[in-house]
PDB file of C-alpha atoms in Angstrom:
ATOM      1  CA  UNK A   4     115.804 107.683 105.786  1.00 57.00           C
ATOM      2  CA  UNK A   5     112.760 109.619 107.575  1.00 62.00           C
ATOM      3  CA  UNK A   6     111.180 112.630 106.885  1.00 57.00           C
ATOM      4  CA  UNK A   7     113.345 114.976 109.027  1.00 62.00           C
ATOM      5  CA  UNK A   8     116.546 113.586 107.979  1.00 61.00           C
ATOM      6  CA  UNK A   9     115.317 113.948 103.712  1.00 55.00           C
ATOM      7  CA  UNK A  10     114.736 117.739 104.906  1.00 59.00           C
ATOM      8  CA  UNK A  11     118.165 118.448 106.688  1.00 65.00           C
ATOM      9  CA  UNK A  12     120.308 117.455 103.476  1.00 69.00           C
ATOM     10  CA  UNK A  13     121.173 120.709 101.872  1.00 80.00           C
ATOM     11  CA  UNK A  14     119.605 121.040  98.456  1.00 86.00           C
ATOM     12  CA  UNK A  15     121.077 119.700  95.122  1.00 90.00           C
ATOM     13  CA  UNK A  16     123.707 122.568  93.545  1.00 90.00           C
ATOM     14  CA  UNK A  17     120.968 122.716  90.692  1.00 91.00           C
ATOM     15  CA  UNK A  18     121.142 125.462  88.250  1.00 92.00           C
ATOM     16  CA  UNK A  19     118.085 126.015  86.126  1.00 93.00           C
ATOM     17  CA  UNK A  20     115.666 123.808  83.952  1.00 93.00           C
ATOM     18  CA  UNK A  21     117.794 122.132  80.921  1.00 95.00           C
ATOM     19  CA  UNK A  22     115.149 120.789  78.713  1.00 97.00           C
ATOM     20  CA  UNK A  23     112.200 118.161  79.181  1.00 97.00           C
ATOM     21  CA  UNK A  24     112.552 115.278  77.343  1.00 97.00           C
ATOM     22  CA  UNK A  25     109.392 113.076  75.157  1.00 96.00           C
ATOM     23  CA  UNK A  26     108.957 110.247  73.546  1.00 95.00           C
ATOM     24  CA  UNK A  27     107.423 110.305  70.252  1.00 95.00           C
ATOM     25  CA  UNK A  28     106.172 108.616  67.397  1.00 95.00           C
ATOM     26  CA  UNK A  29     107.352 110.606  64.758  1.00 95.00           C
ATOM     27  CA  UNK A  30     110.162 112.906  65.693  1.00 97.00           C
ATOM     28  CA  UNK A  31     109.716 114.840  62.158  1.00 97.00           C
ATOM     29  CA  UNK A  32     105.950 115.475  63.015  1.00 97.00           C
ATOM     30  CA  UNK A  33     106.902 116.773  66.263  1.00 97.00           C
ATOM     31  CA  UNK A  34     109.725 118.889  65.854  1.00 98.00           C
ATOM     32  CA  UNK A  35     107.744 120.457  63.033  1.00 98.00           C
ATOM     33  CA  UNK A  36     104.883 121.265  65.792  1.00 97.00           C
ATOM     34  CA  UNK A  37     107.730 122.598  68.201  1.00 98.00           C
ATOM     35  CA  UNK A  38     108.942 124.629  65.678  1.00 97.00           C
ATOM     36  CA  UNK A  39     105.910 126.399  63.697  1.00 95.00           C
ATOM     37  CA  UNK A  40     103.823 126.200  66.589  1.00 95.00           C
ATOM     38  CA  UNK A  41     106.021 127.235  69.424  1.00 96.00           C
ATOM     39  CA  UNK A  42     108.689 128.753  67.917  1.00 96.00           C
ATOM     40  CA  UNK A  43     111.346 126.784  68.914  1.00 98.00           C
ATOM     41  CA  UNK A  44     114.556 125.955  66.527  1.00 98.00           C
ATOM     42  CA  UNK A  45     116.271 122.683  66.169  1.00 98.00           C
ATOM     43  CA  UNK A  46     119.529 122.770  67.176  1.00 98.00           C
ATOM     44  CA  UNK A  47     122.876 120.078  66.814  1.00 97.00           C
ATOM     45  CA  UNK A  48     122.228 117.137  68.993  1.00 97.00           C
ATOM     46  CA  UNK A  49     125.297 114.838  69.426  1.00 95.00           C
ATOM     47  CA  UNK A  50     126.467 112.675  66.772  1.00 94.00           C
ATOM     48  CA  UNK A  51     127.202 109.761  69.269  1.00 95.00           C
ATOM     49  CA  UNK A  52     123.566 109.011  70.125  1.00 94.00           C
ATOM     50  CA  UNK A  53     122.518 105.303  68.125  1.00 93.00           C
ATOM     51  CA  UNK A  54     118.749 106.349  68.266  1.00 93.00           C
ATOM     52  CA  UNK A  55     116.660 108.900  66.038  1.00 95.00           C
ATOM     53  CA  UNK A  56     115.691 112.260  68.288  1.00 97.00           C
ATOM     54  CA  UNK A  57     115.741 116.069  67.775  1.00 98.00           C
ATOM     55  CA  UNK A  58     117.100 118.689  70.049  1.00 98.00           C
ATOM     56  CA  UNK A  59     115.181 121.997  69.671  1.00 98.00           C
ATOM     57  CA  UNK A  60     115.547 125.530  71.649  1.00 98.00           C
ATOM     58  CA  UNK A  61     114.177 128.384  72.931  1.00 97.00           C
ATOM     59  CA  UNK A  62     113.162 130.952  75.417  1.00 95.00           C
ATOM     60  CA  UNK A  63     115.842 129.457  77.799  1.00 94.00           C
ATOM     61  CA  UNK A  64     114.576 126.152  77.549  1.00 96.00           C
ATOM     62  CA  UNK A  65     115.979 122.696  75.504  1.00 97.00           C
ATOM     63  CA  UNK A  66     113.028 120.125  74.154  1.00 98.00           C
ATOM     64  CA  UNK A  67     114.109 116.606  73.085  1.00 98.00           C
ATOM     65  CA  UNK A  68     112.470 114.634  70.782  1.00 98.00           C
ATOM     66  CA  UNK A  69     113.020 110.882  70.833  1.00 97.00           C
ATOM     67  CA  UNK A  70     111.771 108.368  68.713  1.00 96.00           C
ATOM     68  CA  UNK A  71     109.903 105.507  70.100  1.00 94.00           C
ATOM     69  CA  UNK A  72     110.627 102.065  69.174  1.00 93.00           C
ATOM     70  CA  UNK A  73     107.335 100.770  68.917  1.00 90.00           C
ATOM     71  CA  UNK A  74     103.426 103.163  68.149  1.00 84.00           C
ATOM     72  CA  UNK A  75     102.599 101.457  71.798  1.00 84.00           C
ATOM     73  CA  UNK A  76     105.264 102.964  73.809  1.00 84.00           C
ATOM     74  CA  UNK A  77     103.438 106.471  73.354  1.00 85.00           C
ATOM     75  CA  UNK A  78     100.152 106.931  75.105  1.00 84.00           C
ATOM     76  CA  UNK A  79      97.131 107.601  73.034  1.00 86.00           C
ATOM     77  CA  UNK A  80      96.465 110.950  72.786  1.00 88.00           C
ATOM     78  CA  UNK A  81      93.560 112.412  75.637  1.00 90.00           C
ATOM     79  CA  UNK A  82      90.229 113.394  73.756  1.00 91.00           C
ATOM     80  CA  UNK A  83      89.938 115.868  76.383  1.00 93.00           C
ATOM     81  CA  UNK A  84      91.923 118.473  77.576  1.00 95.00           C
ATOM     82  CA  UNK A  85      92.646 118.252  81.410  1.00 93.00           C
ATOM     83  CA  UNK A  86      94.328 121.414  82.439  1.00 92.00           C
ATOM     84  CA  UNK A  87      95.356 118.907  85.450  1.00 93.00           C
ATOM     85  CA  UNK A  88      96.922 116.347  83.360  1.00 93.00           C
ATOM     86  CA  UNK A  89     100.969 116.485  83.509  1.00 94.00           C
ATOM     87  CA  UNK A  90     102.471 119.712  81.572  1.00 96.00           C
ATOM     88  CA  UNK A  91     104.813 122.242  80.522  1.00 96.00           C
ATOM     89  CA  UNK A  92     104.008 125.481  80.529  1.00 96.00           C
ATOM     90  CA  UNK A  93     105.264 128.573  78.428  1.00 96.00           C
ATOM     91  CA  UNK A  94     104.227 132.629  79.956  1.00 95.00           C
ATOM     92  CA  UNK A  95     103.502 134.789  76.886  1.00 95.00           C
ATOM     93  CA  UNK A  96     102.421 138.430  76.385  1.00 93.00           C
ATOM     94  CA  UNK A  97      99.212 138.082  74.808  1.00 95.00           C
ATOM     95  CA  UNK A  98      96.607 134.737  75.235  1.00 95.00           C
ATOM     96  CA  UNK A  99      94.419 136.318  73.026  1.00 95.00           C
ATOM     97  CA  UNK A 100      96.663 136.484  70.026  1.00 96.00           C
ATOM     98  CA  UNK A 101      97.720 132.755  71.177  1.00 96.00           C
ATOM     99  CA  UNK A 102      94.230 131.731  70.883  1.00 96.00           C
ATOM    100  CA  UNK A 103      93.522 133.316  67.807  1.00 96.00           C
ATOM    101  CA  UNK A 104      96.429 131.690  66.388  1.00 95.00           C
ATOM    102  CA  UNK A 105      95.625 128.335  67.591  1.00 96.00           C
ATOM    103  CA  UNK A 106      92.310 128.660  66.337  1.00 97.00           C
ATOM    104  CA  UNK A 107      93.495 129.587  62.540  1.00 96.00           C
ATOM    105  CA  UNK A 108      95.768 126.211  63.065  1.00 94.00           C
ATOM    106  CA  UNK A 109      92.833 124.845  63.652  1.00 95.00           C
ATOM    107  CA  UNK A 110      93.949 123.072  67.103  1.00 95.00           C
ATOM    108  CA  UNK A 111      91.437 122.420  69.973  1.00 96.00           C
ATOM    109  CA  UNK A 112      92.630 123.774  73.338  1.00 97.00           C
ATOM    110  CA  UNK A 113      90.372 124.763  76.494  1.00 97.00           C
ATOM    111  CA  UNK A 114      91.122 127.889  78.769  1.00 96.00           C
ATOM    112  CA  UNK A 115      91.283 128.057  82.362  1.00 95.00           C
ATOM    113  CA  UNK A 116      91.260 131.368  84.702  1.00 95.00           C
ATOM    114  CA  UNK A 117      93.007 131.299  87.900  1.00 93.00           C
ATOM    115  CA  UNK A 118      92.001 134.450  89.965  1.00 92.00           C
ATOM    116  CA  UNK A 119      94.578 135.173  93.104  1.00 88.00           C
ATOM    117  CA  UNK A 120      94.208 138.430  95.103  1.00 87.00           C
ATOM    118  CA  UNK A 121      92.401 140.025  92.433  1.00 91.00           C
ATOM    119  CA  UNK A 122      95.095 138.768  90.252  1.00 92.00           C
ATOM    120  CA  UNK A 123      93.938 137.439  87.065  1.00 93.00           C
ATOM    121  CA  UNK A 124      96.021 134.661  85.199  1.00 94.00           C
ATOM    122  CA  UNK A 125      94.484 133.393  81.757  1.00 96.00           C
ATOM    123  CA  UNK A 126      95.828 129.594  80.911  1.00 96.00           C
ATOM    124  CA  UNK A 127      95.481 128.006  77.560  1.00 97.00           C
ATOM    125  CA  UNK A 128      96.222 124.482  76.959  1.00 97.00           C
ATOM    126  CA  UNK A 129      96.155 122.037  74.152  1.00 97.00           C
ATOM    127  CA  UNK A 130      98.387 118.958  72.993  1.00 96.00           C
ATOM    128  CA  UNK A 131     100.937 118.526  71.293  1.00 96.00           C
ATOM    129  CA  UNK A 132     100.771 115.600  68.147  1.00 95.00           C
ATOM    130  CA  UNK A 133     101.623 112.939  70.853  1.00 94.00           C
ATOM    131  CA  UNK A 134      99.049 113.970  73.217  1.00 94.00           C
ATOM    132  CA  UNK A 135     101.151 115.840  75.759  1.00 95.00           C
ATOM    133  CA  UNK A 136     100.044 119.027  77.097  1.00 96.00           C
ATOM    134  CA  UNK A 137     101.111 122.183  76.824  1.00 97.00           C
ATOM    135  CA  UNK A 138      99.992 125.504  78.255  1.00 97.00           C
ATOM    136  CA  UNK A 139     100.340 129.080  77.427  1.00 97.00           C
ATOM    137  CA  UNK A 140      99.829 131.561  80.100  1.00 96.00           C
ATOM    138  CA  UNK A 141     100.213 135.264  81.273  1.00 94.00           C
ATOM    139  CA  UNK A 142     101.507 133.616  85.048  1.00 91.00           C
ATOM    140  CA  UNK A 143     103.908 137.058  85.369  1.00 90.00           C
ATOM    141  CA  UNK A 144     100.694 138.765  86.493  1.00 88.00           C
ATOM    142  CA  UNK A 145     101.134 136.229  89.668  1.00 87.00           C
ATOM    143  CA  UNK A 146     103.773 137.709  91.803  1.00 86.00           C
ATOM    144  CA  UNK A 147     106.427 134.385  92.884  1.00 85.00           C
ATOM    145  CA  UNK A 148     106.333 134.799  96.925  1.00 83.00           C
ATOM    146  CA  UNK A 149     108.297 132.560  99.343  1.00 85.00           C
ATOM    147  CA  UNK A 150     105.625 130.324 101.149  1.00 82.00           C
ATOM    148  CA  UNK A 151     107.229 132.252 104.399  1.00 79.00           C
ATOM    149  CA  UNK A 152     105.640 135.605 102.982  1.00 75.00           C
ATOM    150  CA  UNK A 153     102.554 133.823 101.902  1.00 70.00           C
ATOM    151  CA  UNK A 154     100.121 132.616 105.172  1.00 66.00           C
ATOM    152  CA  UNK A 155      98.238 129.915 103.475  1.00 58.00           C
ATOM    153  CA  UNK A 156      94.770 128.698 104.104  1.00 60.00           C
ATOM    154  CA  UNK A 157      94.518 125.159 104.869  1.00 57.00           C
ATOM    155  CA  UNK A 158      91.664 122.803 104.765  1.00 54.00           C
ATOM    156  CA  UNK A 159      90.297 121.251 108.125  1.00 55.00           C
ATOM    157  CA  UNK A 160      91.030 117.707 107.019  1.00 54.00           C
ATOM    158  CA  UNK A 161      94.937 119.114 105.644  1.00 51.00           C
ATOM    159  CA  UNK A 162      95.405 120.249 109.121  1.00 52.00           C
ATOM    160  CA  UNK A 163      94.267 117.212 110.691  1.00 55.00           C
ATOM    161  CA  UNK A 164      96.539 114.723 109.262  1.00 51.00           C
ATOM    162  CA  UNK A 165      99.223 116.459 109.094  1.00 52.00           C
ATOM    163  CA  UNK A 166      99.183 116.914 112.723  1.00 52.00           C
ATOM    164  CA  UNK A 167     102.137 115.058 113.468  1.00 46.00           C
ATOM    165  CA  UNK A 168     104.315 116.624 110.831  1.00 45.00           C
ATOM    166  CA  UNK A 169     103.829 119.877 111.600  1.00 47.00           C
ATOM    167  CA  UNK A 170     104.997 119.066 115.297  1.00 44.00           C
ATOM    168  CA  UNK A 171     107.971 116.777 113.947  1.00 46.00           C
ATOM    169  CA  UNK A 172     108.937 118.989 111.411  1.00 47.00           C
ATOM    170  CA  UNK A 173     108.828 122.579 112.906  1.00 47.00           C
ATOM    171  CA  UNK A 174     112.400 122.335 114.171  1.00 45.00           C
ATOM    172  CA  UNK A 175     113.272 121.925 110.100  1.00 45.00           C
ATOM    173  CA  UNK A 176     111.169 123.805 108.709  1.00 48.00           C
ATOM    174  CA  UNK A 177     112.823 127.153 111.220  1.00 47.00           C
ATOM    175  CA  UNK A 178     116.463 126.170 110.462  1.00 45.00           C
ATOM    176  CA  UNK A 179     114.991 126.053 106.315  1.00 52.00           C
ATOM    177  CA  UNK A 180     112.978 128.810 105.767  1.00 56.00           C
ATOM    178  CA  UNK A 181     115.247 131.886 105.536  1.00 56.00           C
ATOM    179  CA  UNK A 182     117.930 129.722 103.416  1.00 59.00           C
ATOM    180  CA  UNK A 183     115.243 128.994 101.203  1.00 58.00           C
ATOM    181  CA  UNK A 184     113.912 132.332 101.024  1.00 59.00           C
ATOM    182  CA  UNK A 185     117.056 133.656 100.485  1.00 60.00           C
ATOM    183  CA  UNK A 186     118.075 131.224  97.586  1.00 62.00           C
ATOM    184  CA  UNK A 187     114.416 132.382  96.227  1.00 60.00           C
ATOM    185  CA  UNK A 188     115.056 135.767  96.198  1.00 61.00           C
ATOM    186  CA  UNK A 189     118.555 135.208  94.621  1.00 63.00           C
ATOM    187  CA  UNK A 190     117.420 133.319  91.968  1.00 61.00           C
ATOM    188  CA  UNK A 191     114.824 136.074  91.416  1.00 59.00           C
ATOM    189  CA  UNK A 192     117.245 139.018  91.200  1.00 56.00           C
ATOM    190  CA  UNK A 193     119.301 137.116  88.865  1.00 59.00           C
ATOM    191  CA  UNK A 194     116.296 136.312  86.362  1.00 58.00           C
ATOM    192  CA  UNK A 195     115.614 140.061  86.672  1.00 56.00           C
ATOM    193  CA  UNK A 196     118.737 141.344  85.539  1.00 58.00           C
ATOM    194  CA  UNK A 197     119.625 138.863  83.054  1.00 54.00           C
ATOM    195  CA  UNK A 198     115.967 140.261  81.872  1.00 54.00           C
ATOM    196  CA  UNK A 199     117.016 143.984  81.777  1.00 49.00           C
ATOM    197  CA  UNK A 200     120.517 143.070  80.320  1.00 48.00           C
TER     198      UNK A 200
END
């Protein structure tokens, strides 16, 4: 299947984000992190599962816990904190109370600042006891725009290799754009008044 033809199929009739899923090697450890650092509560998990796990919730969002069967099937937890590694990340009201938090837990993190439009976002991120990251951020000072809204500035050597896919692709990306948009904007009303509700 090429290129054009993965971009014609009409999206998946997706929903929302369920839960993320991790490996680790003690679920007890874990869930205790998810709950008294995150907040997050541990819900019922089905009884028909034949492997040790936790299912916890919160802020609209399921985490599973699952027990590894072996200390090698979870990567060594990073000595250093890559705000690029792999993540999950969790807006909050106030970084600086996060931070001073973190730092009475006694956890290492490192903080980030992504500047937009004179838009400041603040990112703090740290791991988790099986080394994967998490980050805690004020991202609702970001406004979410549709890329259509957005012109984007594009490096020389971006625009140069992607020469032929902007020509092949143009037809797709008309007939895309407004459904996309208007899917965006959809999804964004309905966050907003589930918020005010």
């Amino acid at each position: 299947m090429g290129i054009e033809e993965l971009l014609s199929c009409p999206s998946l009739p997706l929903l929302s984000l369920n839960h993320v899923s991790f490996v680790c090697k003690s679920v007890i450890e874990s869930a205790r992190f998810y709950q008294e650092v995150l907040g997050f509560v541990l819900i019922k998990r089905p009884s028909s599962f034949n492997f040790e796990g936790a299912w916890l919730f919160n802020y609209g969002i399921g985490i599973h816990l699952l027990q590894c069967n072996s200390v090698n099937d979870v990567r060594a937890k990073p000595l250093v904190i890559n705000p690029k590694d792999n993540h999950i990340s969790f807006q909050c009201t106030d970084v600086a109370l996060v931070k001073r938090k973190l730092e009475e837990m006694g956890m290492k993190y490192a903080m980030a600042v992504v500047e937009e439009g004179g838009i400041q976002v603040d990112q703090l991120f740290f791991h988790d006891p099986d080394g994967y990251m998490i980050e805690i951020c004020n991202c609702e000072n970001l406004p979410v725009l549709p890329l259509s809204a957005c012109p984007l500035k594009k490096s020389s050597a971006y625009n140069e290799s992607n020469k032929w896919s902007r020509v092949s692709l143009a037809n797709v990306k008309a007939l895309h754009e407004a459904e996309m948009e208007r899917r965006m904007m959809d999804n964004l009303f309905a966050d907003m008044i589930d918020i005010t509700m």
